[in-house]
Amino acid sequence: MITNFLLDHSALVPVAILLVALVCAVLGHLFADKPRVLWSLAGVALVPVFALTLVPTGRTIDEIVCTVQFSLPTLGSVELLANVALFLPPVCFAALASRRPVTMLAAGSALSAVIETLQAFVPAIGRACDTNDWLMNTLGALVAAGMAWLVGRRAQSGSSTGAMSS
């Protein structure tokens, strides 16, 4: 239902991504000194990641299928932009909680690679891997790590602990 709506109104997708980023930044700033809350938010944010990527589709793929392609998102590319948005919240919150944005960027990219590998080698879930999905998830993780670094710096600007490290 949400996918159909977004496909019908693809111009709203960039707005939705900006809203996701804004909500992550606001919550990250509000809870910057509460790592347990941030870890909880990261965990909750992983639920849609797993639901949208690993829950079986009801069809079985009879062979290993992995599309190898690399393209950058455009304002009308709903699926590509959705893959960017998918990794924004978990990586942003984990980066803020751990104070390690570069490490969480790497973890987000690795998680996406594991998901794509499972999609390729577990035909029972009925999903096919796509290198573009990994690339867009990693782009989302990169944006999230950058946001977390900026939010962390802003939240700590008045404290004596200094800026976030990588």
JSON list of C-alpha atoms in Angstrom, two decimals:
[
{"chain": "A", "resi": 1, "resn": "MET", "atom": "CA", "xyz": [0.00, 0.00, 0.00]},
{"chain": "A", "resi": 2, "resn": "ILE", "atom": "CA", "xyz": [2.76, 2.47, 0.93]},
{"chain": "A", "resi": 3, "resn": "THR", "atom": "CA", "xyz": [4.81, 1.36, -2.08]},
{"chain": "A", "resi": 4, "resn": "ASN", "atom": "CA", "xyz": [1.88, 1.90, -4.43]},
{"chain": "A", "resi": 5, "resn": "PHE", "atom": "CA", "xyz": [1.26, 5.34, -2.96]},
{"chain": "A", "resi": 6, "resn": "LEU", "atom": "CA", "xyz": [4.92, 6.28, -3.35]},
{"chain": "A", "resi": 7, "resn": "LEU", "atom": "CA", "xyz": [5.00, 4.95, -6.91]},
{"chain": "A", "resi": 8, "resn": "ASP", "atom": "CA", "xyz": [1.93, 7.03, -7.74]},
{"chain": "A", "resi": 9, "resn": "HIS", "atom": "CA", "xyz": [3.43, 10.09, -6.03]},
{"chain": "A", "resi": 10, "resn": "SER", "atom": "CA", "xyz": [7.15, 9.68, -6.67]},
{"chain": "A", "resi": 11, "resn": "ALA", "atom": "CA", "xyz": [7.77, 13.39, -6.15]},
{"chain": "A", "resi": 12, "resn": "LEU", "atom": "CA", "xyz": [6.98, 12.87, -2.45]},
{"chain": "A", "resi": 13, "resn": "VAL", "atom": "CA", "xyz": [9.80, 10.36, -1.96]},
{"chain": "A", "resi": 14, "resn": "PRO", "atom": "CA", "xyz": [12.58, 12.97, -1.54]},
{"chain": "A", "resi": 15, "resn": "VAL", "atom": "CA", "xyz": [10.31, 14.82, 0.90]},
{"chain": "A", "resi": 16, "resn": "ALA", "atom": "CA", "xyz": [9.79, 11.60, 2.85]},
{"chain": "A", "resi": 17, "resn": "ILE", "atom": "CA", "xyz": [13.56, 11.03, 3.01]},
{"chain": "A", "resi": 18, "resn": "LEU", "atom": "CA", "xyz": [14.07, 14.57, 4.29]},
{"chain": "A", "resi": 19, "resn": "LEU", "atom": "CA", "xyz": [11.41, 13.98, 6.93]},
{"chain": "A", "resi": 20, "resn": "VAL", "atom": "CA", "xyz": [13.09, 10.73, 8.00]},
{"chain": "A", "resi": 21, "resn": "ALA", "atom": "CA", "xyz": [16.43, 12.54, 8.21]},
{"chain": "A", "resi": 22, "resn": "LEU", "atom": "CA", "xyz": [14.89, 15.40, 10.17]},
{"chain": "A", "resi": 23, "resn": "VAL", "atom": "CA", "xyz": [13.20, 13.05, 12.65]},
{"chain": "A", "resi": 24, "resn": "CYS", "atom": "CA", "xyz": [16.49, 11.17, 13.10]},
{"chain": "A", "resi": 25, "resn": "ALA", "atom": "CA", "xyz": [18.39, 14.40, 13.69]},
{"chain": "A", "resi": 26, "resn": "VAL", "atom": "CA", "xyz": [15.84, 15.74, 16.18]},
{"chain": "A", "resi": 27, "resn": "LEU", "atom": "CA", "xyz": [15.60, 12.47, 18.13]},
{"chain": "A", "resi": 28, "resn": "GLY", "atom": "CA", "xyz": [19.37, 12.08, 17.99]},
{"chain": "A", "resi": 29, "resn": "HIS", "atom": "CA", "xyz": [19.86, 15.55, 19.41]},
{"chain": "A", "resi": 30, "resn": "LEU", "atom": "CA", "xyz": [17.21, 15.06, 22.11]},
{"chain": "A", "resi": 31, "resn": "PHE", "atom": "CA", "xyz": [18.72, 11.76, 23.25]},
{"chain": "A", "resi": 32, "resn": "ALA", "atom": "CA", "xyz": [22.40, 12.48, 22.51]},
{"chain": "A", "resi": 33, "resn": "ASP", "atom": "CA", "xyz": [23.32, 11.89, 26.14]},
{"chain": "A", "resi": 34, "resn": "LYS", "atom": "CA", "xyz": [21.18, 8.75, 26.46]},
{"chain": "A", "resi": 35, "resn": "PRO", "atom": "CA", "xyz": [22.96, 5.93, 24.60]},
{"chain": "A", "resi": 36, "resn": "ARG", "atom": "CA", "xyz": [20.50, 3.28, 25.82]},
{"chain": "A", "resi": 37, "resn": "VAL", "atom": "CA", "xyz": [17.62, 5.17, 24.23]},
{"chain": "A", "resi": 38, "resn": "LEU", "atom": "CA", "xyz": [19.62, 5.59, 21.03]},
{"chain": "A", "resi": 39, "resn": "TRP", "atom": "CA", "xyz": [20.50, 1.88, 20.92]},
{"chain": "A", "resi": 40, "resn": "SER", "atom": "CA", "xyz": [16.80, 1.10, 21.45]},
{"chain": "A", "resi": 41, "resn": "LEU", "atom": "CA", "xyz": [15.85, 3.43, 18.60]},
{"chain": "A", "resi": 42, "resn": "ALA", "atom": "CA", "xyz": [18.49, 1.75, 16.40]},
{"chain": "A", "resi": 43, "resn": "GLY", "atom": "CA", "xyz": [17.03, -1.65, 17.24]},
{"chain": "A", "resi": 44, "resn": "VAL", "atom": "CA", "xyz": [13.49, -0.54, 16.48]},
{"chain": "A", "resi": 45, "resn": "ALA", "atom": "CA", "xyz": [14.74, 1.01, 13.21]},
{"chain": "A", "resi": 46, "resn": "LEU", "atom": "CA", "xyz": [16.16, -2.38, 12.18]},
{"chain": "A", "resi": 47, "resn": "VAL", "atom": "CA", "xyz": [12.70, -3.98, 12.25]},
{"chain": "A", "resi": 48, "resn": "PRO", "atom": "CA", "xyz": [11.63, -2.50, 8.89]},
{"chain": "A", "resi": 49, "resn": "VAL", "atom": "CA", "xyz": [15.08, -3.29, 7.45]},
{"chain": "A", "resi": 50, "resn": "PHE", "atom": "CA", "xyz": [14.61, -6.99, 8.18]},
{"chain": "A", "resi": 51, "resn": "ALA", "atom": "CA", "xyz": [10.88, -6.98, 7.39]},
{"chain": "A", "resi": 52, "resn": "LEU", "atom": "CA", "xyz": [11.39, -5.41, 3.97]},
{"chain": "A", "resi": 53, "resn": "THR", "atom": "CA", "xyz": [14.44, -7.45, 3.00]},
{"chain": "A", "resi": 54, "resn": "LEU", "atom": "CA", "xyz": [14.26, -10.90, 4.59]},
{"chain": "A", "resi": 55, "resn": "VAL", "atom": "CA", "xyz": [10.60, -11.74, 5.22]},
{"chain": "A", "resi": 56, "resn": "PRO", "atom": "CA", "xyz": [9.62, -14.38, 2.65]},
{"chain": "A", "resi": 57, "resn": "THR", "atom": "CA", "xyz": [7.57, -13.13, -0.29]},
{"chain": "A", "resi": 58, "resn": "GLY", "atom": "CA", "xyz": [5.59, -16.33, -0.71]},
{"chain": "A", "resi": 59, "resn": "ARG", "atom": "CA", "xyz": [7.37, -17.28, -3.91]},
{"chain": "A", "resi": 60, "resn": "THR", "atom": "CA", "xyz": [10.50, -19.39, -4.26]},
{"chain": "A", "resi": 61, "resn": "ILE", "atom": "CA", "xyz": [13.33, -18.57, -6.59]},
{"chain": "A", "resi": 62, "resn": "ASP", "atom": "CA", "xyz": [14.79, -21.70, -8.18]},
{"chain": "A", "resi": 63, "resn": "GLU", "atom": "CA", "xyz": [18.25, -20.29, -8.81]},
{"chain": "A", "resi": 64, "resn": "ILE", "atom": "CA", "xyz": [20.77, -17.90, -7.39]},
{"chain": "A", "resi": 65, "resn": "VAL", "atom": "CA", "xyz": [19.81, -14.52, -8.76]},
{"chain": "A", "resi": 66, "resn": "CYS", "atom": "CA", "xyz": [21.87, -11.40, -8.26]},
{"chain": "A", "resi": 67, "resn": "THR", "atom": "CA", "xyz": [21.60, -8.40, -10.49]},
{"chain": "A", "resi": 68, "resn": "VAL", "atom": "CA", "xyz": [24.88, -6.55, -10.83]},
{"chain": "A", "resi": 69, "resn": "GLN", "atom": "CA", "xyz": [24.25, -2.90, -11.57]},
{"chain": "A", "resi": 70, "resn": "PHE", "atom": "CA", "xyz": [25.21, 0.45, -10.16]},
{"chain": "A", "resi": 71, "resn": "SER", "atom": "CA", "xyz": [23.20, 3.61, -10.68]},
{"chain": "A", "resi": 72, "resn": "LEU", "atom": "CA", "xyz": [22.64, 6.74, -8.69]},
{"chain": "A", "resi": 73, "resn": "PRO", "atom": "CA", "xyz": [19.18, 7.68, -7.48]},
{"chain": "A", "resi": 74, "resn": "THR", "atom": "CA", "xyz": [17.12, 10.34, -9.17]},
{"chain": "A", "resi": 75, "resn": "LEU", "atom": "CA", "xyz": [14.14, 12.16, -7.71]},
{"chain": "A", "resi": 76, "resn": "GLY", "atom": "CA", "xyz": [11.77, 9.76, -9.46]},
{"chain": "A", "resi": 77, "resn": "SER", "atom": "CA", "xyz": [13.54, 6.50, -8.60]},
{"chain": "A", "resi": 78, "resn": "VAL", "atom": "CA", "xyz": [11.30, 5.38, -5.74]},
{"chain": "A", "resi": 79, "resn": "GLU", "atom": "CA", "xyz": [13.00, 2.05, -5.01]},
{"chain": "A", "resi": 80, "resn": "LEU", "atom": "CA", "xyz": [16.51, 3.49, -5.02]},
{"chain": "A", "resi": 81, "resn": "LEU", "atom": "CA", "xyz": [15.55, 6.37, -2.75]},
{"chain": "A", "resi": 82, "resn": "ALA", "atom": "CA", "xyz": [13.64, 4.01, -0.44]},
{"chain": "A", "resi": 83, "resn": "ASN", "atom": "CA", "xyz": [16.82, 1.94, -0.08]},
{"chain": "A", "resi": 84, "resn": "VAL", "atom": "CA", "xyz": [18.71, 5.10, 0.89]},
{"chain": "A", "resi": 85, "resn": "ALA", "atom": "CA", "xyz": [16.06, 5.96, 3.50]},
{"chain": "A", "resi": 86, "resn": "LEU", "atom": "CA", "xyz": [15.93, 2.41, 4.89]},
{"chain": "A", "resi": 87, "resn": "PHE", "atom": "CA", "xyz": [19.39, 2.61, 6.45]},
{"chain": "A", "resi": 88, "resn": "LEU", "atom": "CA", "xyz": [19.21, 6.22, 7.67]},
{"chain": "A", "resi": 89, "resn": "PRO", "atom": "CA", "xyz": [17.58, 5.62, 11.09]},
{"chain": "A", "resi": 90, "resn": "PRO", "atom": "CA", "xyz": [19.44, 2.52, 12.31]},
{"chain": "A", "resi": 91, "resn": "VAL", "atom": "CA", "xyz": [22.87, 3.81, 11.30]},
{"chain": "A", "resi": 92, "resn": "CYS", "atom": "CA", "xyz": [22.21, 7.32, 12.58]},
{"chain": "A", "resi": 93, "resn": "PHE", "atom": "CA", "xyz": [21.03, 6.14, 16.00]},
{"chain": "A", "resi": 94, "resn": "ALA", "atom": "CA", "xyz": [23.77, 3.51, 16.32]},
{"chain": "A", "resi": 95, "resn": "ALA", "atom": "CA", "xyz": [26.43, 6.05, 15.33]},
{"chain": "A", "resi": 96, "resn": "LEU", "atom": "CA", "xyz": [25.16, 8.49, 17.94]},
{"chain": "A", "resi": 97, "resn": "ALA", "atom": "CA", "xyz": [24.91, 5.79, 20.61]},
{"chain": "A", "resi": 98, "resn": "SER", "atom": "CA", "xyz": [28.37, 4.41, 19.93]},
{"chain": "A", "resi": 99, "resn": "ARG", "atom": "CA", "xyz": [29.95, 7.77, 19.07]},
{"chain": "A", "resi": 100, "resn": "ARG", "atom": "CA", "xyz": [31.59, 5.93, 16.18]},
{"chain": "A", "resi": 101, "resn": "PRO", "atom": "CA", "xyz": [30.01, 7.14, 12.93]},
{"chain": "A", "resi": 102, "resn": "VAL", "atom": "CA", "xyz": [32.65, 5.63, 10.64]},
{"chain": "A", "resi": 103, "resn": "THR", "atom": "CA", "xyz": [32.39, 2.25, 12.37]},
{"chain": "A", "resi": 104, "resn": "MET", "atom": "CA", "xyz": [28.59, 2.31, 12.08]},
{"chain": "A", "resi": 105, "resn": "LEU", "atom": "CA", "xyz": [28.86, 3.32, 8.42]},
{"chain": "A", "resi": 106, "resn": "ALA", "atom": "CA", "xyz": [30.99, 0.20, 7.86]},
{"chain": "A", "resi": 107, "resn": "ALA", "atom": "CA", "xyz": [28.56, -1.91, 9.90]},
{"chain": "A", "resi": 108, "resn": "GLY", "atom": "CA", "xyz": [25.58, -0.62, 7.91]},
{"chain": "A", "resi": 109, "resn": "SER", "atom": "CA", "xyz": [27.29, -1.38, 4.61]},
{"chain": "A", "resi": 110, "resn": "ALA", "atom": "CA", "xyz": [28.29, -4.83, 5.87]},
{"chain": "A", "resi": 111, "resn": "LEU", "atom": "CA", "xyz": [24.74, -5.55, 7.08]},
{"chain": "A", "resi": 112, "resn": "SER", "atom": "CA", "xyz": [23.40, -4.62, 3.66]},
{"chain": "A", "resi": 113, "resn": "ALA", "atom": "CA", "xyz": [25.95, -6.93, 2.00]},
{"chain": "A", "resi": 114, "resn": "VAL", "atom": "CA", "xyz": [24.89, -9.78, 4.31]},
{"chain": "A", "resi": 115, "resn": "ILE", "atom": "CA", "xyz": [21.22, -9.15, 3.48]},
{"chain": "A", "resi": 116, "resn": "GLU", "atom": "CA", "xyz": [21.93, -9.19, -0.26]},
{"chain": "A", "resi": 117, "resn": "THR", "atom": "CA", "xyz": [23.97, -12.39, 0.15]},
{"chain": "A", "resi": 118, "resn": "LEU", "atom": "CA", "xyz": [21.11, -14.05, 2.04]},
{"chain": "A", "resi": 119, "resn": "GLN", "atom": "CA", "xyz": [18.68, -12.94, -0.67]},
{"chain": "A", "resi": 120, "resn": "ALA", "atom": "CA", "xyz": [20.93, -14.55, -3.26]},
{"chain": "A", "resi": 121, "resn": "PHE", "atom": "CA", "xyz": [21.62, -17.83, -1.50]},
{"chain": "A", "resi": 122, "resn": "VAL", "atom": "CA", "xyz": [18.35, -18.53, 0.35]},
{"chain": "A", "resi": 123, "resn": "PRO", "atom": "CA", "xyz": [15.80, -19.10, -2.39]},
{"chain": "A", "resi": 124, "resn": "ALA", "atom": "CA", "xyz": [13.04, -19.88, 0.12]},
{"chain": "A", "resi": 125, "resn": "ILE", "atom": "CA", "xyz": [12.64, -16.18, 0.95]},
{"chain": "A", "resi": 126, "resn": "GLY", "atom": "CA", "xyz": [11.83, -15.45, -2.69]},
{"chain": "A", "resi": 127, "resn": "ARG", "atom": "CA", "xyz": [14.04, -12.41, -3.03]},
{"chain": "A", "resi": 128, "resn": "ALA", "atom": "CA", "xyz": [16.84, -11.64, -5.45]},
{"chain": "A", "resi": 129, "resn": "CYS", "atom": "CA", "xyz": [19.93, -9.70, -4.56]},
{"chain": "A", "resi": 130, "resn": "ASP", "atom": "CA", "xyz": [20.83, -6.50, -6.35]},
{"chain": "A", "resi": 131, "resn": "THR", "atom": "CA", "xyz": [24.11, -4.67, -6.05]},
{"chain": "A", "resi": 132, "resn": "ASN", "atom": "CA", "xyz": [22.20, -1.42, -6.44]},
{"chain": "A", "resi": 133, "resn": "ASP", "atom": "CA", "xyz": [20.31, -2.17, -3.21]},
{"chain": "A", "resi": 134, "resn": "TRP", "atom": "CA", "xyz": [23.63, -2.56, -1.40]},
{"chain": "A", "resi": 135, "resn": "LEU", "atom": "CA", "xyz": [24.94, 0.66, -2.95]},
{"chain": "A", "resi": 136, "resn": "MET", "atom": "CA", "xyz": [21.84, 2.66, -2.00]},
{"chain": "A", "resi": 137, "resn": "ASN", "atom": "CA", "xyz": [21.77, 1.19, 1.54]},
{"chain": "A", "resi": 138, "resn": "THR", "atom": "CA", "xyz": [25.43, 2.15, 1.88]},
{"chain": "A", "resi": 139, "resn": "LEU", "atom": "CA", "xyz": [24.67, 5.64, 0.59]},
{"chain": "A", "resi": 140, "resn": "GLY", "atom": "CA", "xyz": [21.95, 5.88, 3.25]},
{"chain": "A", "resi": 141, "resn": "ALA", "atom": "CA", "xyz": [24.43, 4.70, 5.88]},
{"chain": "A", "resi": 142, "resn": "LEU", "atom": "CA", "xyz": [26.92, 7.33, 4.68]},
{"chain": "A", "resi": 143, "resn": "VAL", "atom": "CA", "xyz": [24.33, 10.10, 4.97]},
{"chain": "A", "resi": 144, "resn": "ALA", "atom": "CA", "xyz": [23.32, 8.79, 8.40]},
{"chain": "A", "resi": 145, "resn": "ALA", "atom": "CA", "xyz": [26.92, 8.66, 9.63]},
{"chain": "A", "resi": 146, "resn": "GLY", "atom": "CA", "xyz": [27.45, 12.23, 8.44]},
{"chain": "A", "resi": 147, "resn": "MET", "atom": "CA", "xyz": [24.25, 13.35, 10.15]},
{"chain": "A", "resi": 148, "resn": "ALA", "atom": "CA", "xyz": [25.25, 11.60, 13.35]},
{"chain": "A", "resi": 149, "resn": "TRP", "atom": "CA", "xyz": [28.66, 13.25, 13.28]},
{"chain": "A", "resi": 150, "resn": "LEU", "atom": "CA", "xyz": [27.05, 16.68, 12.85]},
{"chain": "A", "resi": 151, "resn": "VAL", "atom": "CA", "xyz": [24.37, 16.06, 15.49]},
{"chain": "A", "resi": 152, "resn": "GLY", "atom": "CA", "xyz": [26.99, 14.68, 17.88]},
{"chain": "A", "resi": 153, "resn": "ARG", "atom": "CA", "xyz": [29.22, 17.71, 17.39]},
{"chain": "A", "resi": 154, "resn": "ARG", "atom": "CA", "xyz": [26.31, 20.07, 17.94]},
{"chain": "A", "resi": 155, "resn": "ALA", "atom": "CA", "xyz": [25.12, 18.19, 21.02]},
{"chain": "A", "resi": 156, "resn": "GLN", "atom": "CA", "xyz": [28.63, 18.16, 22.50]},
{"chain": "A", "resi": 157, "resn": "SER", "atom": "CA", "xyz": [29.63, 21.69, 21.52]},
{"chain": "A", "resi": 158, "resn": "GLY", "atom": "CA", "xyz": [28.98, 22.95, 25.04]},
{"chain": "A", "resi": 159, "resn": "SER", "atom": "CA", "xyz": [30.57, 19.98, 26.81]},
{"chain": "A", "resi": 160, "resn": "SER", "atom": "CA", "xyz": [34.19, 19.28, 27.54]},
{"chain": "A", "resi": 161, "resn": "THR", "atom": "CA", "xyz": [34.16, 15.79, 26.01]},
{"chain": "A", "resi": 162, "resn": "GLY", "atom": "CA", "xyz": [34.91, 17.04, 22.51]},
{"chain": "A", "resi": 163, "resn": "ALA", "atom": "CA", "xyz": [33.66, 15.89, 19.14]},
{"chain": "A", "resi": 164, "resn": "MET", "atom": "CA", "xyz": [32.70, 12.39, 18.12]},
{"chain": "A", "resi": 165, "resn": "SER", "atom": "CA", "xyz": [35.50, 10.18, 16.92]},
{"chain": "A", "resi": 166, "resn": "SER", "atom": "CA", "xyz": [35.48, 7.70, 14.10]}
]
